[in-house]
Coordinates of C-alpha atoms in Angstrom, one line a residue:
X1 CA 81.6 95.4 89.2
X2 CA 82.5 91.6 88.5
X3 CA 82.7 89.5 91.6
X4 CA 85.3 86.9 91.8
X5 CA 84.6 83.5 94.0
X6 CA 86.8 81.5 95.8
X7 CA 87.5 77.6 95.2
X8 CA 85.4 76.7 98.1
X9 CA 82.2 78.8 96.7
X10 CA 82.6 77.2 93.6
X11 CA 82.8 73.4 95.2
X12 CA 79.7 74.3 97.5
X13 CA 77.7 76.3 94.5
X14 CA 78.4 72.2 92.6
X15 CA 77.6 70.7 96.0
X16 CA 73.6 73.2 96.4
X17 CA 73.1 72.9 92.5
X18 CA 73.1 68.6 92.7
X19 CA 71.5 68.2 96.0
X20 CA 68.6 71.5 95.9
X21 CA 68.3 71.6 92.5
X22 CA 68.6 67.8 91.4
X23 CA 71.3 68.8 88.4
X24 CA 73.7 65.5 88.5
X25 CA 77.2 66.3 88.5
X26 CA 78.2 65.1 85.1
X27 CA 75.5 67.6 83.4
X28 CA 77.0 70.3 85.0
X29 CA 80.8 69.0 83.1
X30 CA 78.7 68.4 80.4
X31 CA 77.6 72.0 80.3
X32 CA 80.9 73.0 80.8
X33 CA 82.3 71.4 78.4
X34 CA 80.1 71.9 75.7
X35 CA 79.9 75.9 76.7
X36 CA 84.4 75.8 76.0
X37 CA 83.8 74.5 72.9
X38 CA 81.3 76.1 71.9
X39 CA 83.5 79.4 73.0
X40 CA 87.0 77.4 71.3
X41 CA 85.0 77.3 68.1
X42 CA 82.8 81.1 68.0
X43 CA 86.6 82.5 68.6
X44 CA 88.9 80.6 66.6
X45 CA 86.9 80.2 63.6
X46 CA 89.5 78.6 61.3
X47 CA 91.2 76.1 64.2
X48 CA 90.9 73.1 62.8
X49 CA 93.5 70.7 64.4
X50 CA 93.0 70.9 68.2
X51 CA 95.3 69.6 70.8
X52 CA 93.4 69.2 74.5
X53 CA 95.4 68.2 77.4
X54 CA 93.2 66.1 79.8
X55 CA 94.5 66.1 84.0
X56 CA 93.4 63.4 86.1
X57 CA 90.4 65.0 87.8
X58 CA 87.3 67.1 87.0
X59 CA 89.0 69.4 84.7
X60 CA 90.1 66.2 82.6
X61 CA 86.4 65.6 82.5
X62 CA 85.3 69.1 80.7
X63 CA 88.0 68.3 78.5
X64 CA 87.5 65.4 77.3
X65 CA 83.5 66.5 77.3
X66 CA 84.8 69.4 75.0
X67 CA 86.9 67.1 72.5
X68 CA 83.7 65.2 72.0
X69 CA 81.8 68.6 71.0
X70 CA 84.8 69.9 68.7
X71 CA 84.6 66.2 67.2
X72 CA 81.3 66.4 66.8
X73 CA 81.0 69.8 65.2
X74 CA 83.9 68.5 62.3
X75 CA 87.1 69.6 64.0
X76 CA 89.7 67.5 64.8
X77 CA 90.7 67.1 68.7
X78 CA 93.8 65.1 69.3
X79 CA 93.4 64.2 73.2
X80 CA 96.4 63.5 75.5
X81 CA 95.6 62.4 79.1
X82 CA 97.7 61.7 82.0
X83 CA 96.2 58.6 83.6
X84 CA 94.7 55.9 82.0
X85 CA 90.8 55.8 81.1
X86 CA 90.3 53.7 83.5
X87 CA 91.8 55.5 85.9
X88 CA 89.4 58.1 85.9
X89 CA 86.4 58.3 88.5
X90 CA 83.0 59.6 88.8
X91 CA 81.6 62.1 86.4
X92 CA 85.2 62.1 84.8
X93 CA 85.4 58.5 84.2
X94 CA 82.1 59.0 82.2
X95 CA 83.3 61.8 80.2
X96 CA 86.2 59.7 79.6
X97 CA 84.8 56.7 79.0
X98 CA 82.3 58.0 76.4
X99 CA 85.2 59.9 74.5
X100 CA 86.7 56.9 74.0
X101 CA 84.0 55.0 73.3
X102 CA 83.4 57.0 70.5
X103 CA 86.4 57.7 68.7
X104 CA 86.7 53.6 68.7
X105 CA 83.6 53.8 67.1
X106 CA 82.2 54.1 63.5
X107 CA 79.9 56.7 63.6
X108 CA 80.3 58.8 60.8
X109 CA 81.0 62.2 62.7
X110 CA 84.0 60.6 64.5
X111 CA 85.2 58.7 61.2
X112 CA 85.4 62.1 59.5
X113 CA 86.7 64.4 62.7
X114 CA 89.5 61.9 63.1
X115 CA 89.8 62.3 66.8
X116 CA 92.6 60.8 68.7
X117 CA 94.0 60.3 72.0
X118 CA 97.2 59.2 73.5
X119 CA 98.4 59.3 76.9
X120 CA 101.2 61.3 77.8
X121 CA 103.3 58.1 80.1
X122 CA 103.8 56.5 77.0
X123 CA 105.2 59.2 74.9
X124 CA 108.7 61.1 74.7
X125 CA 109.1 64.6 75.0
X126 CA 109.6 64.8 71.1
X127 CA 106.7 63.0 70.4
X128 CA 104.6 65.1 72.6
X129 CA 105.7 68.2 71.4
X130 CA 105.4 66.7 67.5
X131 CA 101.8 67.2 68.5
X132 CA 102.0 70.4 70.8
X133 CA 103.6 72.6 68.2
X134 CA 101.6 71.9 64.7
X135 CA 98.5 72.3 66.3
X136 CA 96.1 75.5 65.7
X137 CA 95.0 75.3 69.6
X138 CA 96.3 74.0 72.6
X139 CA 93.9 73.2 75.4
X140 CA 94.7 73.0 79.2
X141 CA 92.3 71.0 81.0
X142 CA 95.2 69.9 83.5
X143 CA 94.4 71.1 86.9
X144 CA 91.1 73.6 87.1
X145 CA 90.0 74.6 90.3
X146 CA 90.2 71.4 92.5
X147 CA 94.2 72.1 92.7
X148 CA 96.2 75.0 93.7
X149 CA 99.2 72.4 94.5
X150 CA 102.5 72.5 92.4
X151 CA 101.9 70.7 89.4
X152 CA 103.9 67.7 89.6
X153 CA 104.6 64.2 87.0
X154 CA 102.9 64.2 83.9
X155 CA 101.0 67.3 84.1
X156 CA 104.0 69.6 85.2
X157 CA 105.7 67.9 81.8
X158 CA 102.4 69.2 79.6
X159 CA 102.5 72.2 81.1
X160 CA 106.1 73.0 80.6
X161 CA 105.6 71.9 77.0
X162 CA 102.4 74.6 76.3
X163 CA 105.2 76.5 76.2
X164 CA 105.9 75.1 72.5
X165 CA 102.0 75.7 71.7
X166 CA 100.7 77.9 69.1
X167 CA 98.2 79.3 71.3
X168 CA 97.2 78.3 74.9
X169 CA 93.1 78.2 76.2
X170 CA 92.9 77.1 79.9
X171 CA 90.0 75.7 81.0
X172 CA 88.2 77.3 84.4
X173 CA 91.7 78.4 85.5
X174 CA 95.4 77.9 83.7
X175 CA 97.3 75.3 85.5
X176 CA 99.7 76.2 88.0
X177 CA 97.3 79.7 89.1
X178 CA 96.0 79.4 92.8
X179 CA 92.6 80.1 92.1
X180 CA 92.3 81.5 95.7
X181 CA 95.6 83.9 95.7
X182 CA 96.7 84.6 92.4
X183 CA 100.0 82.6 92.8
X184 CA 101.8 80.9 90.2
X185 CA 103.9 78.1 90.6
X186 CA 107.0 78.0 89.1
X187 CA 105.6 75.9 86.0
X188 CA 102.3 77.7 85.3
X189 CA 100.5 77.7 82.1
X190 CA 100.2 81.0 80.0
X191 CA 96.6 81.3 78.5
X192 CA 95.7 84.1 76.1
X193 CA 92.0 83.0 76.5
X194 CA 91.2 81.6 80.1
X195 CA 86.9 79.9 79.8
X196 CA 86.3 79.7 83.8
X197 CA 82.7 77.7 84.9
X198 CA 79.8 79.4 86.4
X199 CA 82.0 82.3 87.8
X200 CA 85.1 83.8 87.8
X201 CA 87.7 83.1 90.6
X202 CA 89.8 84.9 92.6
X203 CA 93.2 83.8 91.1
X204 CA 92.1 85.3 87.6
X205 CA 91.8 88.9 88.3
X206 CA 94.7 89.3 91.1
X207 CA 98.3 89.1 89.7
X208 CA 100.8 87.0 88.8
X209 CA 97.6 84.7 88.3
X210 CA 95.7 87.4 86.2
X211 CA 98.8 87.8 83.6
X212 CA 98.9 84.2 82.9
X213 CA 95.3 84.3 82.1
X214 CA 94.8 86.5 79.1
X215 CA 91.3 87.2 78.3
X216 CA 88.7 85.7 80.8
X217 CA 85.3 84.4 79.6
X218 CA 82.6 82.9 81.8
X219 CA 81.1 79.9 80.2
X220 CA 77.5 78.6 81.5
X221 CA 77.2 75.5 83.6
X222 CA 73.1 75.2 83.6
X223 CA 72.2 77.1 86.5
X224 CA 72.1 80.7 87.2
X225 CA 75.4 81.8 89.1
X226 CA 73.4 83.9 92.2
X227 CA 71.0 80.9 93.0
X228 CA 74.0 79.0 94.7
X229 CA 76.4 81.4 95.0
X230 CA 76.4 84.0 97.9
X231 CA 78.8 85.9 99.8
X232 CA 82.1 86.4 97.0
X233 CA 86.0 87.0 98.4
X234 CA 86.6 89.9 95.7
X235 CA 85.1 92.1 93.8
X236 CA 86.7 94.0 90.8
X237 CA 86.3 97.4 89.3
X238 CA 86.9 98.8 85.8
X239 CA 85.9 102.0 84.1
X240 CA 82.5 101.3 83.3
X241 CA 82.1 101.9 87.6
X242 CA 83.2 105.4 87.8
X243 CA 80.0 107.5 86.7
X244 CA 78.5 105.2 89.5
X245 CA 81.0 105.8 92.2
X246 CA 81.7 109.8 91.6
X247 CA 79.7 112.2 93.2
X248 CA 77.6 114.7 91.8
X249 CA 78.8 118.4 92.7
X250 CA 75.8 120.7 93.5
X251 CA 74.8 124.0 91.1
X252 CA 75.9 126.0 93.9
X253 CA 79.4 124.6 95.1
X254 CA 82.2 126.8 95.2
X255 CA 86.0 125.6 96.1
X256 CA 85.1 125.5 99.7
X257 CA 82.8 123.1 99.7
X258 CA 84.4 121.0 97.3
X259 CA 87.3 119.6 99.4
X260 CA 90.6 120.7 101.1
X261 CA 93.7 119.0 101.1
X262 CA 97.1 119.4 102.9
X263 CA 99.8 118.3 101.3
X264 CA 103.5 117.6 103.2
X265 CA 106.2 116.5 101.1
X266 CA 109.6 117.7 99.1
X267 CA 113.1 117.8 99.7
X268 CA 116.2 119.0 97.8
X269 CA 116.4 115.5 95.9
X270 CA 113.0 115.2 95.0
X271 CA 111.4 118.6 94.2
X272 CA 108.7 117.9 91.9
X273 CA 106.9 115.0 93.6
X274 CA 104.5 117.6 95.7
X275 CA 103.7 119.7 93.1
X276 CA 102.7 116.4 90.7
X277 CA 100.6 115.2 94.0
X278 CA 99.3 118.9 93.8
X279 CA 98.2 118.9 90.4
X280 CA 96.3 115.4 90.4
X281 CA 94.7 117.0 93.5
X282 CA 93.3 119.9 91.6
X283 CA 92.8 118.4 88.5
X284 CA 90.5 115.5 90.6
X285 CA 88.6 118.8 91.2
X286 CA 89.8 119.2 95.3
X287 CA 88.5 122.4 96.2
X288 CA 91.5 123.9 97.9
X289 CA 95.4 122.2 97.6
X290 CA 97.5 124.0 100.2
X291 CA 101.0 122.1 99.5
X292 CA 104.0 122.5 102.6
X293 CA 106.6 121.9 101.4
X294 CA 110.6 123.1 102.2
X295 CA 110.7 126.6 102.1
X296 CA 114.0 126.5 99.5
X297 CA 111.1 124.9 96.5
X298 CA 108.5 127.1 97.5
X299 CA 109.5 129.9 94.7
X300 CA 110.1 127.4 91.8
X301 CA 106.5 125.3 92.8
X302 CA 104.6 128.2 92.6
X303 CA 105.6 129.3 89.4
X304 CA 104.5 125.7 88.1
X305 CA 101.3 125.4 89.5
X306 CA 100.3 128.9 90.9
X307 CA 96.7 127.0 91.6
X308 CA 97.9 125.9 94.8
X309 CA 98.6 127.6 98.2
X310 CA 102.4 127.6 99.8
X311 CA 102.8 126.7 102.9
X312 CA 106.7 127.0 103.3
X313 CA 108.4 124.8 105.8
X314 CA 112.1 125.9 107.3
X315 CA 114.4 123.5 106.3
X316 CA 117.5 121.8 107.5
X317 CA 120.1 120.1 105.6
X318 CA 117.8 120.1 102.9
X319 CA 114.8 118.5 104.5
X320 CA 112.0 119.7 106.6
X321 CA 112.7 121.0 110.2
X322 CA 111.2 119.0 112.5
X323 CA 111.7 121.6 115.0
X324 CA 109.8 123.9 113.6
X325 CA 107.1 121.7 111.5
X326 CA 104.6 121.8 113.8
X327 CA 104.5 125.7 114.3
X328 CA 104.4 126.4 110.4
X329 CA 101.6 123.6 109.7
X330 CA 99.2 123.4 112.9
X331 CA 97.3 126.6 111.6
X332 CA 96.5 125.6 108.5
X333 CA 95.6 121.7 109.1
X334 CA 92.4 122.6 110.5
X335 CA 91.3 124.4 107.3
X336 CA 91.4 120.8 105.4
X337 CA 89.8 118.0 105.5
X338 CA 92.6 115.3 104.4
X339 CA 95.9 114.8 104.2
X340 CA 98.8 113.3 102.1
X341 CA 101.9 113.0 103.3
X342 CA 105.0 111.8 102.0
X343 CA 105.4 112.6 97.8
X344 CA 109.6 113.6 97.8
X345 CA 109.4 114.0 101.5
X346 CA 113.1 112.3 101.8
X347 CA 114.6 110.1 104.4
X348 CA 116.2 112.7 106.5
X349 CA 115.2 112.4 110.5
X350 CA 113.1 115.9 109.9
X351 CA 111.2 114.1 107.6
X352 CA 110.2 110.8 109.8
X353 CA 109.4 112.9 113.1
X354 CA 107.4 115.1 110.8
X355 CA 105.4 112.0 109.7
X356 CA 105.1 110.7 112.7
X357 CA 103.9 113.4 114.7
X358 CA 101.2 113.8 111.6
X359 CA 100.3 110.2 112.3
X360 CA 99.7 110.9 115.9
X361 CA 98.2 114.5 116.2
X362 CA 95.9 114.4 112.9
X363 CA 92.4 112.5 113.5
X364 CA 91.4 113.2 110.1
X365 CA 92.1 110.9 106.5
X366 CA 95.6 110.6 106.1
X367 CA 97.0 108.9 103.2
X368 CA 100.8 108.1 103.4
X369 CA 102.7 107.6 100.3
X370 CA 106.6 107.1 98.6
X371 CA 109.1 107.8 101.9
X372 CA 106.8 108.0 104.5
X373 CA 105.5 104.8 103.7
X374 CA 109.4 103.9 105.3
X375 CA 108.9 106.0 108.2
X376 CA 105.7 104.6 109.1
X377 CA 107.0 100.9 108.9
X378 CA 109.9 102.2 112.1
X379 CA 107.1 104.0 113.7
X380 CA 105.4 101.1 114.0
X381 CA 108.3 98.8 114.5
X382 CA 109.1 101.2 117.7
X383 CA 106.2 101.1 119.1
X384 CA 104.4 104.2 118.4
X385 CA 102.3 104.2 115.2
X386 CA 98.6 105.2 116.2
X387 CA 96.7 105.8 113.5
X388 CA 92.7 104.7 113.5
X389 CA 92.9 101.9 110.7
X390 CA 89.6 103.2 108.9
X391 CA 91.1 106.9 108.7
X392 CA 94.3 106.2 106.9
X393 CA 95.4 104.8 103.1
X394 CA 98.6 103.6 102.2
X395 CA 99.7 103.2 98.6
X396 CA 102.7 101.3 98.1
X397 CA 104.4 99.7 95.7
X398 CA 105.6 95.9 96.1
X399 CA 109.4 97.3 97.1
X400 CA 107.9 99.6 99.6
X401 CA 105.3 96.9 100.6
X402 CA 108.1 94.2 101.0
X403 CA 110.0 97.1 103.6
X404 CA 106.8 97.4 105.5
X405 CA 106.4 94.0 106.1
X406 CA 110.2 93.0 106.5
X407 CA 109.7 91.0 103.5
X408 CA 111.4 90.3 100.1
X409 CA 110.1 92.2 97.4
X410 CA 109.8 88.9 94.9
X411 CA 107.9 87.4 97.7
X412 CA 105.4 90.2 97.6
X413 CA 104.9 90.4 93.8
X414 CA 104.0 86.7 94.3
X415 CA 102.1 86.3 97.0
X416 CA 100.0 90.4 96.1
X417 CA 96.4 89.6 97.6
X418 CA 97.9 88.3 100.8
X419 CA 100.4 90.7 101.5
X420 CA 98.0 93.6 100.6
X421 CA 95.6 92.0 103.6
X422 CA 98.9 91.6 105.6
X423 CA 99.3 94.9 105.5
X424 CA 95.5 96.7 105.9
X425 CA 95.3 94.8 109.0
X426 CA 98.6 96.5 110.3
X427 CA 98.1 99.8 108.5
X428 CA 94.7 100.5 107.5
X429 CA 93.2 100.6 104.0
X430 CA 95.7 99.5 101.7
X431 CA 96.2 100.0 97.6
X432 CA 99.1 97.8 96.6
X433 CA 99.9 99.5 93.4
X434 CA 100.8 97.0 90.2
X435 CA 98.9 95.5 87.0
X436 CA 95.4 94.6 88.5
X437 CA 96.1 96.8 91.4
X438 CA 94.6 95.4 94.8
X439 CA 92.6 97.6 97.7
X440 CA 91.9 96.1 101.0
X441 CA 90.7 97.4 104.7
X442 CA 91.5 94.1 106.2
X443 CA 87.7 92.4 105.2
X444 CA 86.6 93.8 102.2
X445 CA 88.9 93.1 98.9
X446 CA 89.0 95.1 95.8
X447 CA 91.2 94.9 92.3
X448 CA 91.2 97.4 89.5
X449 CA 90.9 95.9 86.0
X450 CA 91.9 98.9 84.6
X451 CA 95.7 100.1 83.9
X452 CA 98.6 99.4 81.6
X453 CA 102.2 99.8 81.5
X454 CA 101.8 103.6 80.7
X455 CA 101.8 104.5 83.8
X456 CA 104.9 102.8 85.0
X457 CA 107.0 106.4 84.5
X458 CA 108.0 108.3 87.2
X459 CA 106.2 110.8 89.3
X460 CA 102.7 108.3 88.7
X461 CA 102.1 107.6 92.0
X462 CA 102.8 111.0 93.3
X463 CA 100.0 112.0 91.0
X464 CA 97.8 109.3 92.1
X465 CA 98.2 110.1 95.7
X466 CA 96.6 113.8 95.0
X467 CA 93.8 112.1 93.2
X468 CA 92.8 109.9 96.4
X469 CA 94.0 112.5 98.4
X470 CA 91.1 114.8 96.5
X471 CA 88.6 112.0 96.9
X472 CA 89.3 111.8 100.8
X473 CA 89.5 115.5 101.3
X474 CA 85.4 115.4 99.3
X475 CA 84.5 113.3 102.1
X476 CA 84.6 109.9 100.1
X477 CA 84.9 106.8 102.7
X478 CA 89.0 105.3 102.5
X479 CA 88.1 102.4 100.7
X480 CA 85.6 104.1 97.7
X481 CA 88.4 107.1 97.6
X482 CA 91.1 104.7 97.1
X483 CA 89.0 102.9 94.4
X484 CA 87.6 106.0 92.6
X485 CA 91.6 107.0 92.8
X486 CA 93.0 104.2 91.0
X487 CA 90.6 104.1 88.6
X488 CA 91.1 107.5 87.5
X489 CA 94.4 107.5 87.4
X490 CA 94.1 104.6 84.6
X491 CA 91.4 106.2 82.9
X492 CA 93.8 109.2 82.0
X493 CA 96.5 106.5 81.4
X494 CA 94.5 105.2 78.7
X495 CA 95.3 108.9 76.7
X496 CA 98.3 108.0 76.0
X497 CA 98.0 103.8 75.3
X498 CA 100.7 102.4 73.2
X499 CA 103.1 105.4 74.4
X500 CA 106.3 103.9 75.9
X501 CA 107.3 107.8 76.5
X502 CA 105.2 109.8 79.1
X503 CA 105.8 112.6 81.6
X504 CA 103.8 111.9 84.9
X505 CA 102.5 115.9 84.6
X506 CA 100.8 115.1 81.2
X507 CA 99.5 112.2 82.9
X508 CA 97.8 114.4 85.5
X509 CA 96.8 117.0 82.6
X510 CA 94.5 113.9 81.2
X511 CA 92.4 113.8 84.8
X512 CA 88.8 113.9 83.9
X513 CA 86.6 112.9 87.0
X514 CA 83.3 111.2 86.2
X515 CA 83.6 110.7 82.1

């Protein structure tokens, strides 16, 4: 697990570590600074000629306490700032201020490094980037962490021309991220190495702001991270957790203790959504899949997946029969222990009284998935959505998240931690699918750092749904299910890395729970 702080921990961790522990303010920039270039130079061995872009505030500082380092050490940093030097206060002003200092100096180091700096108000946009594009690296030290404004002036011109940059390092957090939200402005810096200070922050590990970041590395400021940090606002997952989170199954288990799961779903459009929700169930290990679906797919289902039990539904216009739903499932719903509903379930009004009388007569886990994701969102508008919050999952994606929440779907994929908290306070435990996919039960906030663009085929999330669905059905709490889910659903996606073509029944034929 890797926790990630918010801006505020980070400014009151500064704030104990001067005042409790008697650091000063400008060792811990100095720390910093020395730590990315210490980092700059261990992984860009041959970058010789290096290009740091200082920002008005404390991030300005660690840079221009890094270009000293590099200088130091026999590279060459070329410093372009947006203020003047003496514009520049407190611990930055020093940092500044003895940069300076030194290059105008005749110490043999800085003679030889031949480090420069210009600031940015008195050069054109050619000139700028006639020293943005020759250069081996390009360092943003623009904004950091004290700033999750729009950049704006001289720093939203450097960061529009890192886009002419060889290769882009941000310092603590790339320009233009909210480190609290993930959001990116509309001019945002694209790092392929991000060197955050102290701790890792929110912004980096939750998307848009997790894409623009590239690799993260923690640098070390002087002071051990858990002496002045506490209570963190997320907390991220990757594959090294799941021998950790998955239960062990005892010598003596047979398929009835080890889980059963209902599954309601299907209509004539989308036939093979159940089944795929089916076989991620199994293959998860659920003890006992019993899959209702219209009676008119029963006889093709089986014959794919003859594991699972057939519960046929009558059927209407190609879509379950509400009318008769509750007769054909009630006997069997006590048998399991969880419940997924929705994988090809269709539009059709069968199909939305069927969900919502499953909302309001089952008591047990209920994870609700592709259309009834839709039919939830007007139960709810009309009044009538009564599900315990703690008892259910959702698992949209941003189009089906932006419906829930009568939003646009670009505002979603913008704005991801937020809406996925929007939403597990209206819905209950929420996974927001996506790269760095988010879980949430209103409080406590997770990401997975595992996934790729493998999985983007179709029939995924269907699968993924009978792998939570498994977990639930075990008697895994919502929130551990959901996580255990997603990140076994990556680890199988990681099979078949580099493959732009994959079938979503291959993907669940990878499922290996606890490796």
């Amino acid at each position: 697990m890797i926790k990630y702080y918010k801006s505020s921990d980070i400014r009151e961790a500064d704030r104990i570590a001067t005042e409790q522990f008697g650091i000063p303010g400008f060792a811990l920039m100095e720390n910093a600074g020395r730590g990315a270039a210490e980092a700059l130079m261990e992984r860009y061995l041959e970058a010789h000629n290096i290009l740091i872009l200082c920002g008005p505030g404390n991030n300005g500082g660690d840079g221009f306490v890094a270009a000293r380092r590099l200088a130091l050490a026999g590279r060459a940093p070329t410093v372009v700032a947006t203020i003047n030097v003496g514009e520049y206060k407190n611990d930055a002003a020093i940092a500044a201020n003895t940069f300076v200092s030194m290059t105008a100096s005749s110490a043999a180091a800085f003679l030889k490094s031949k480090a420069r700096i210009y600031y940015s108000a008195n050069l054109t946009d050619d000139e700028l980037s006639d020293l943005v594009r020759p250069s081996d690296l390009t360092v943003d030290a623009l904004l950091g962490t004290g700033s999750s404004g729009v950049p704006r002036g001289e720093v939203k011109r450097l960061v529009e021309l890192c886009g002419e940059a060889q290769r882009v390092i941000s310092l603590d957090i790339p320009s233009g991220i909210n480190p609290d939200t993930g959001e990116a402005a509309e001019t945002a810096v694209n790092a392929e190495l991000t060197l955050t200070f102290l701790a890792p922050k929110t912004g980096l590990a939750v998307s848009p702001g997790s894409l623009n970041s590239g690799e993260v590395r923690v640098c070390d400021i002087g002071i051990p991270p858990e002496l002045v940090l506490s209570a963190h606002e997320l907390t991220g997952y990757d594959k090294s957790d799941i021998p950790f989170m998955t239960p062990g199954i005892p010598k003596d288990a047979h398929k009835g203790t080890r889980g059963a799961l209902m599954i309601v779903g299907g209509c004539n459009f989308y036939r093979g959504a159940p089944v795929l929700a089916a076989m991620g169930a199994l293959k998860a290990g659920c003890g006992l899949v019993y899959l209702a679906i219209p009676d008119f797919m029963v006889s093709g289902a089986s014959a794919l997946l003859p594991e699972a039990i057939f519960i046929p539904l009558e059927s209407k216009n190609g879509s379950i029969d509400y009318e008769s739903f509750e007769r054909s499932a009630s006997p069997w719903l006590a048998k399991c222990g969880a419940l997924v509903c929705g994988p090809g379930i269709g539009l059709a009004e069968g199909a939305r009284k069927a969900t919502e009388w499953l909302c309001r007569a089952w008591g047990k886990p209920l994870l609700l998935d592709a259309d009834a994701l839709r039919h939830t969102a007007d139960i709810r508008r009309n009044g009538s959505f009564c599900r315990i919050p703690n008892s259910t999952v959702i698992t949209p994606h941003e189009g089906e998240a932006a419906y829930m929440l009568g939003k646009d779907a670009v505002k979603i994929s913008r704005e991801r931690l937020t809406s996925c908290v929007e939403l597990a306070n209206e819905f209950g435990v929420t996974l927001l699918k996506g790269f760095h996919t988010l879980i949430c039960n209103g409080e406590e906030k997770r990401v997975i750092l595992e996934g790729g663009p493998q999985l983007a085929v179709p029939g995924s999330g269907d699968v993924l749904s009978g792998i939570i669905g498994a977990f639930l059905a075990a008697g895994m709490p919502p929130m551990d299910a959901a996580t255990l889910g997603a990140l076994t659903h990556a680890q199988a996606g990681d099979k078949y890395e580099g493959v732009s073509g994959l079938l979503a029944r291959e993907l669940a034929g990878k499922i290996i729970v606890g490796s």
